[in-house]
Amino acid sequence: METSTGGTVATARAAEVLLEFGRSASALGVSEIARSTGLSKAVTHRILTTFVECGLLLYDTATRRYLLGPAAATLGARAIDVSPLRRAAQDALLDLQRATGETATVSARVPGGRVYLDQVESDREIKMTVELGRRFDLHTGSSGRIILAFLPLQQQEDVLAQPLGRLTSTTIIEPDLLRDTLREAREHGVCRSVGERQEGAGSIAAPVFGADGTVVGSVSVCGPAYRMTPEACTAYEGTLKDAASRISRNLGYPADVPSTAAVE
């Protein structure tokens, strides 16, 4: 049976199961995967067994849980390495880190969220680093929320209609409050975050656009919250926006193509 995207139902189910591991930082069991995907335990178990056989997953007999295997790690590393966005951002990230002294990152929009593609770490003794390749929801932190802010309005509402998870005590999960922050981010072209994705961290992010004006990712400056003060973020804004514009131009985004920002 064909799906609306042209693939088979079996392939779509298998992909859905595998993508669950990109959303979790820990090993997963059959029951929780079945619950998240809506598949039966029997179907889920068959898919997991196949992935274990080809090295995409590993099975821990002690915990009876599954985790990503070496083949998945190889694919993930290769995907990051060949990413056009990562390549377009490399020089800009180096310059951004040197200008601010803090860690500079670039994120890509992916189905259901975004992932960090690359970072240039601060050379300070106390610094922030990020986990490359792990998927984060768009409502958590500045790098995700600035992407969300520049999506078409209906796509924003689709995200806000889903259950919004909390990563820290300050993660914003109230839809109306998120709408306010998205509106502010669109108006200023940047988004700030303090401890919303990671306790003790602060960041400011700007959107990156592709050749057709679609938001494809974000670039950010992040550091310990005590250094990422409102005053510091204000001082970094211009440099950050310049870096985002530079990366967008490298991706083919022309000045005369409007971004697909949400329309009020």
GROMACS .gro file of C-alpha atoms in nm:
model
  264
    1MET     CA    1   0.000   0.000   0.000
    2GLU     CA    2   0.133   0.343  -0.096
    3THR     CA    3   0.153   0.631   0.151
    4SER     CA    4   0.075   0.989   0.055
    5THR     CA    5   0.449   1.052   0.009
    6GLY     CA    6   0.498   0.762  -0.226
    7GLY     CA    7   0.664   0.522   0.017
    8THR     CA    8   0.530   0.196   0.151
    9VAL     CA    9   0.351   0.164   0.484
   10ALA     CA   10   0.618  -0.078   0.610
   11THR     CA   11   0.898   0.161   0.521
   12ALA     CA   12   0.719   0.452   0.686
   13ARG     CA   13   0.669   0.249   1.004
   14ALA     CA   14   1.032   0.145   1.012
   15ALA     CA   15   1.149   0.502   0.963
   16GLU     CA   16   0.918   0.621   1.238
   17VAL     CA   17   1.066   0.369   1.481
   18LEU     CA   18   1.424   0.464   1.393
   19LEU     CA   19   1.351   0.834   1.427
   20GLU     CA   20   1.238   0.779   1.785
   21PHE     CA   21   1.603   0.723   1.877
   22GLY     CA   22   1.690   1.066   1.742
   23ARG     CA   23   1.442   1.218   1.985
   24SER     CA   24   1.580   1.044   2.293
   25ALA     CA   25   1.910   1.074   2.478
   26SER     CA   26   1.870   0.729   2.633
   27ALA     CA   27   1.802   0.368   2.535
   28LEU     CA   28   1.442   0.276   2.454
   29GLY     CA   29   1.224  -0.028   2.519
   30VAL     CA   30   0.965  -0.190   2.296
   31SER     CA   31   0.669  -0.066   2.500
   32GLU     CA   32   0.765   0.302   2.497
   33ILE     CA   33   0.848   0.296   2.125
   34ALA     CA   34   0.515   0.128   2.049
   35ARG     CA   35   0.336   0.386   2.264
   36SER     CA   36   0.511   0.681   2.095
   37THR     CA   37   0.457   0.556   1.741
   38GLY     CA   38   0.113   0.403   1.784
   39LEU     CA   39   0.236   0.070   1.648
   40SER     CA   40   0.166  -0.267   1.808
   41LYS     CA   41   0.438  -0.423   2.020
   42ALA     CA   42   0.465  -0.712   1.777
   43VAL     CA   43   0.526  -0.485   1.476
   44THR     CA   44   0.765  -0.269   1.677
   45HIS     CA   45   0.963  -0.573   1.789
   46ARG     CA   46   0.997  -0.704   1.433
   47ILE     CA   47   1.126  -0.368   1.313
   48LEU     CA   48   1.373  -0.340   1.601
   49THR     CA   49   1.503  -0.691   1.537
   50THR     CA   50   1.568  -0.606   1.172
   51PHE     CA   51   1.758  -0.291   1.268
   52VAL     CA   52   1.970  -0.487   1.518
   53GLU     CA   53   2.057  -0.741   1.248
   54CYS     CA   54   2.188  -0.469   1.015
   55GLY     CA   55   2.376  -0.278   1.286
   56LEU     CA   56   2.154   0.029   1.303
   57LEU     CA   57   2.056  -0.062   1.660
   58LEU     CA   58   2.207  -0.256   1.950
   59TYR     CA   59   2.010  -0.460   2.203
   60ASP     CA   60   2.113  -0.455   2.569
   61THR     CA   61   2.013  -0.793   2.712
   62ALA     CA   62   2.057  -0.670   3.070
   63THR     CA   63   1.809  -0.383   3.040
   64ARG     CA   64   1.607  -0.524   2.746
   65ARG     CA   65   1.635  -0.187   2.577
   66TYR     CA   66   1.764  -0.071   2.240
   67LEU     CA   67   2.012   0.201   2.148
   68LEU     CA   68   2.166   0.332   1.828
   69GLY     CA   69   2.428   0.105   1.677
   70PRO     CA   70   2.753   0.164   1.486
   71ALA     CA   71   2.585   0.174   1.145
   72ALA     CA   72   2.355   0.453   1.264
   73ALA     CA   73   2.652   0.643   1.404
   74THR     CA   74   2.827   0.616   1.068
   75LEU     CA   75   2.521   0.745   0.882
   76GLY     CA   76   2.473   1.030   1.128
   77ALA     CA   77   2.834   1.141   1.111
   78ARG     CA   78   2.827   1.127   0.733
   79ALA     CA   79   2.503   1.325   0.714
   80ILE     CA   80   2.653   1.602   0.928
   81ASP     CA   81   2.978   1.601   0.732
   82VAL     CA   82   2.813   1.648   0.392
   83SER     CA   83   2.547   1.895   0.509
   84PRO     CA   84   2.541   2.205   0.282
   85LEU     CA   85   2.435   2.416   0.582
   86ARG     CA   86   2.728   2.299   0.792
   87ARG     CA   87   2.971   2.374   0.512
   88ALA     CA   88   2.815   2.713   0.446
   89ALA     CA   89   2.852   2.804   0.814
   90GLN     CA   90   3.208   2.698   0.889
   91ASP     CA   91   3.393   3.025   0.830
   92ALA     CA   92   3.112   3.234   0.980
   93LEU     CA   93   3.116   3.025   1.299
   94LEU     CA   94   3.492   3.073   1.339
   95ASP     CA   95   3.457   3.449   1.303
   96LEU     CA   96   3.155   3.461   1.534
   97GLN     CA   97   3.338   3.273   1.808
   98ARG     CA   98   3.641   3.500   1.779
   99ALA     CA   99   3.426   3.812   1.790
  100THR     CA  100   3.225   3.709   2.096
  101GLY     CA  101   3.457   3.475   2.284
  102GLU     CA  102   3.166   3.236   2.334
  103THR     CA  103   3.072   2.909   2.164
  104ALA     CA  104   2.915   2.955   1.819
  105THR     CA  105   2.674   2.692   1.683
  106VAL     CA  106   2.469   2.619   1.374
  107SER     CA  107   2.147   2.417   1.377
  108ALA     CA  108   1.943   2.264   1.095
  109ARG     CA  109   1.569   2.231   1.083
  110VAL     CA  110   1.464   1.864   1.062
  111PRO     CA  111   1.121   1.695   1.072
  112GLY     CA  112   0.977   1.754   1.416
  113GLY     CA  113   1.254   1.980   1.541
  114ARG     CA  114   1.615   2.078   1.481
  115VAL     CA  115   1.965   1.940   1.537
  116TYR     CA  116   2.303   2.097   1.604
  117LEU     CA  117   2.527   2.047   1.300
  118ASP     CA  118   2.846   2.213   1.418
  119GLN     CA  119   3.005   2.429   1.685
  120VAL     CA  120   3.320   2.630   1.741
  121GLU     CA  121   3.385   2.612   2.112
  122SER     CA  122   3.482   2.903   2.329
  123ASP     CA  123   3.846   2.907   2.439
  124ARG     CA  124   3.744   3.014   2.790
  125GLU     CA  125   3.791   2.773   3.079
  126ILE     CA  126   3.419   2.775   3.163
  127LYS     CA  127   3.216   2.737   2.846
  128MET     CA  128   2.909   2.578   2.692
  129THR     CA  129   2.920   2.294   2.439
  130VAL     CA  130   2.636   2.124   2.252
  131GLU     CA  131   2.557   1.768   2.143
  132LEU     CA  132   2.577   1.740   1.766
  133GLY     CA  133   2.310   1.537   1.589
  134ARG     CA  134   2.059   1.515   1.873
  135ARG     CA  135   1.710   1.634   1.785
  136PHE     CA  136   1.550   1.905   1.998
  137ASP     CA  137   1.195   2.036   1.982
  138LEU     CA  138   1.155   2.378   1.821
  139HIS     CA  139   0.998   2.538   2.129
  140THR     CA  140   1.304   2.468   2.349
  141GLY     CA  141   1.584   2.724   2.351
  142SER     CA  142   1.675   3.012   2.125
  143SER     CA  143   1.812   2.808   1.832
  144GLY     CA  144   1.486   2.619   1.792
  145ARG     CA  145   1.247   2.899   1.871
  146ILE     CA  146   1.399   3.139   1.616
  147ILE     CA  147   1.339   2.874   1.348
  148LEU     CA  148   0.983   2.834   1.471
  149ALA     CA  149   0.935   3.211   1.464
  150PHE     CA  150   1.008   3.227   1.092
  151LEU     CA  151   0.794   2.932   0.985
  152PRO     CA  152   0.458   3.003   0.819
  153LEU     CA  153   0.187   3.067   1.076
  154GLN     CA  154   0.002   2.740   1.016
  155GLN     CA  155   0.321   2.541   1.071
  156GLN     CA  156   0.376   2.732   1.395
  157GLU     CA  157   0.027   2.646   1.511
  158ASP     CA  158   0.080   2.280   1.420
  159VAL     CA  159   0.381   2.275   1.652
  160LEU     CA  160   0.201   2.458   1.933
  161ALA     CA  161  -0.092   2.216   1.908
  162GLN     CA  162   0.134   1.923   2.000
  163PRO     CA  163   0.225   1.830   2.360
  164LEU     CA  164   0.513   2.061   2.453
  165GLY     CA  165   0.780   1.893   2.663
  166ARG     CA  166   0.973   2.064   2.940
  167LEU     CA  167   1.353   2.021   2.950
  168THR     CA  168   1.417   2.253   3.245
  169SER     CA  169   1.215   2.445   3.500
  170THR     CA  170   1.221   2.751   3.272
  171THR     CA  171   1.128   2.584   2.942
  172ILE     CA  172   0.833   2.775   2.797
  173ILE     CA  173   0.547   2.534   2.726
  174GLU     CA  174   0.244   2.765   2.740
  175PRO     CA  175   0.120   2.821   2.380
  176ASP     CA  176   0.008   3.182   2.437
  177LEU     CA  177   0.339   3.277   2.597
  178LEU     CA  178   0.525   3.106   2.315
  179ARG     CA  179   0.323   3.303   2.060
  180ASP     CA  180   0.432   3.623   2.233
  181THR     CA  181   0.799   3.521   2.223
  182LEU     CA  182   0.771   3.419   1.857
  183ARG     CA  183   0.618   3.754   1.767
  184GLU     CA  184   0.899   3.935   1.948
  185ALA     CA  185   1.163   3.718   1.778
  186ARG     CA  186   1.021   3.799   1.433
  187GLU     CA  187   1.020   4.169   1.510
  188HIS     CA  188   1.381   4.177   1.631
  189GLY     CA  189   1.529   3.904   1.411
  190VAL     CA  190   1.684   3.727   1.711
  191CYS     CA  191   1.571   3.509   1.998
  192ARG     CA  192   1.719   3.490   2.347
  193SER     CA  193   1.705   3.206   2.597
  194VAL     CA  194   1.821   3.160   2.955
  195GLY     CA  195   1.820   2.806   3.094
  196GLU     CA  196   1.529   2.690   2.876
  197ARG     CA  197   1.710   2.399   2.708
  198GLN     CA  198   1.995   2.352   2.955
  199GLU     CA  199   2.019   2.472   3.313
  200GLY     CA  200   2.275   2.746   3.361
  201ALA     CA  201   2.312   2.824   2.991
  202GLY     CA  202   2.223   3.136   2.799
  203SER     CA  203   2.209   3.197   2.425
  204ILE     CA  204   2.099   3.423   2.144
  205ALA     CA  205   2.014   3.295   1.796
  206ALA     CA  206   1.929   3.428   1.448
  207PRO     CA  207   1.758   3.252   1.154
  208VAL     CA  208   1.928   3.115   0.844
  209PHE     CA  209   1.740   3.104   0.512
  210GLY     CA  210   1.774   2.893   0.199
  211ALA     CA  211   1.765   3.006  -0.163
  212ASP     CA  212   1.384   3.004  -0.173
  213GLY     CA  213   1.345   3.213   0.142
  214THR     CA  214   1.254   2.920   0.364
  215VAL     CA  215   1.408   2.913   0.710
  216VAL     CA  216   1.647   2.616   0.713
  217GLY     CA  217   1.824   2.660   1.042
  218SER     CA  218   1.978   2.899   1.289
  219VAL     CA  219   2.309   3.026   1.417
  220SER     CA  220   2.370   3.105   1.783
  221VAL     CA  221   2.610   3.230   2.045
  222CYS     CA  222   2.591   3.041   2.375
  223GLY     CA  223   2.767   3.050   2.708
  224PRO     CA  224   2.715   3.036   3.084
  225ALA     CA  225   2.406   3.232   3.181
  226TYR     CA  226   2.605   3.464   3.407
  227ARG     CA  227   2.802   3.584   3.102
  228MET     CA  228   2.512   3.584   2.855
  229THR     CA  229   2.348   3.884   3.017
  230PRO     CA  230   2.094   4.104   2.835
  231GLU     CA  231   2.372   4.358   2.787
  232ALA     CA  232   2.607   4.098   2.637
  233CYS     CA  233   2.336   3.963   2.407
  234THR     CA  234   2.259   4.312   2.284
  235ALA     CA  235   2.627   4.365   2.211
  236TYR     CA  236   2.640   4.038   2.012
  237GLU     CA  237   2.325   4.102   1.808
  238GLY     CA  238   2.481   4.280   1.514
  239THR     CA  239   2.765   4.031   1.475
  240LEU     CA  240   2.522   3.741   1.505
  241LYS     CA  241   2.287   3.879   1.240
  242ASP     CA  242   2.583   3.939   1.009
  243ALA     CA  243   2.690   3.576   1.053
  244ALA     CA  244   2.336   3.452   0.981
  245SER     CA  245   2.315   3.669   0.668
  246ARG     CA  246   2.654   3.545   0.551
  247ILE     CA  247   2.551   3.181   0.590
  248SER     CA  248   2.219   3.247   0.414
  249ARG     CA  249   2.400   3.406   0.120
  250ASN     CA  250   2.633   3.105   0.103
  251LEU     CA  251   2.320   2.890   0.065
  252GLY     CA  252   2.198   3.106  -0.222
  253TYR     CA  253   1.952   3.328  -0.036
  254PRO     CA  254   1.924   3.656  -0.234
  255ALA     CA  255   1.832   3.983  -0.070
  256ASP     CA  256   1.530   4.031  -0.299
  257VAL     CA  257   1.358   3.706  -0.192
  258PRO     CA  258   1.145   3.758   0.120
  259SER     CA  259   1.174   3.508   0.402
  260THR     CA  260   0.871   3.292   0.470
  261ALA     CA  261   0.801   3.460   0.800
  262ALA     CA  262   0.464   3.406   0.960
  263VAL     CA  263   0.204   3.666   0.869
  264GLU     CA  264  -0.007   3.807   1.148
   0.00000   0.00000   0.00000
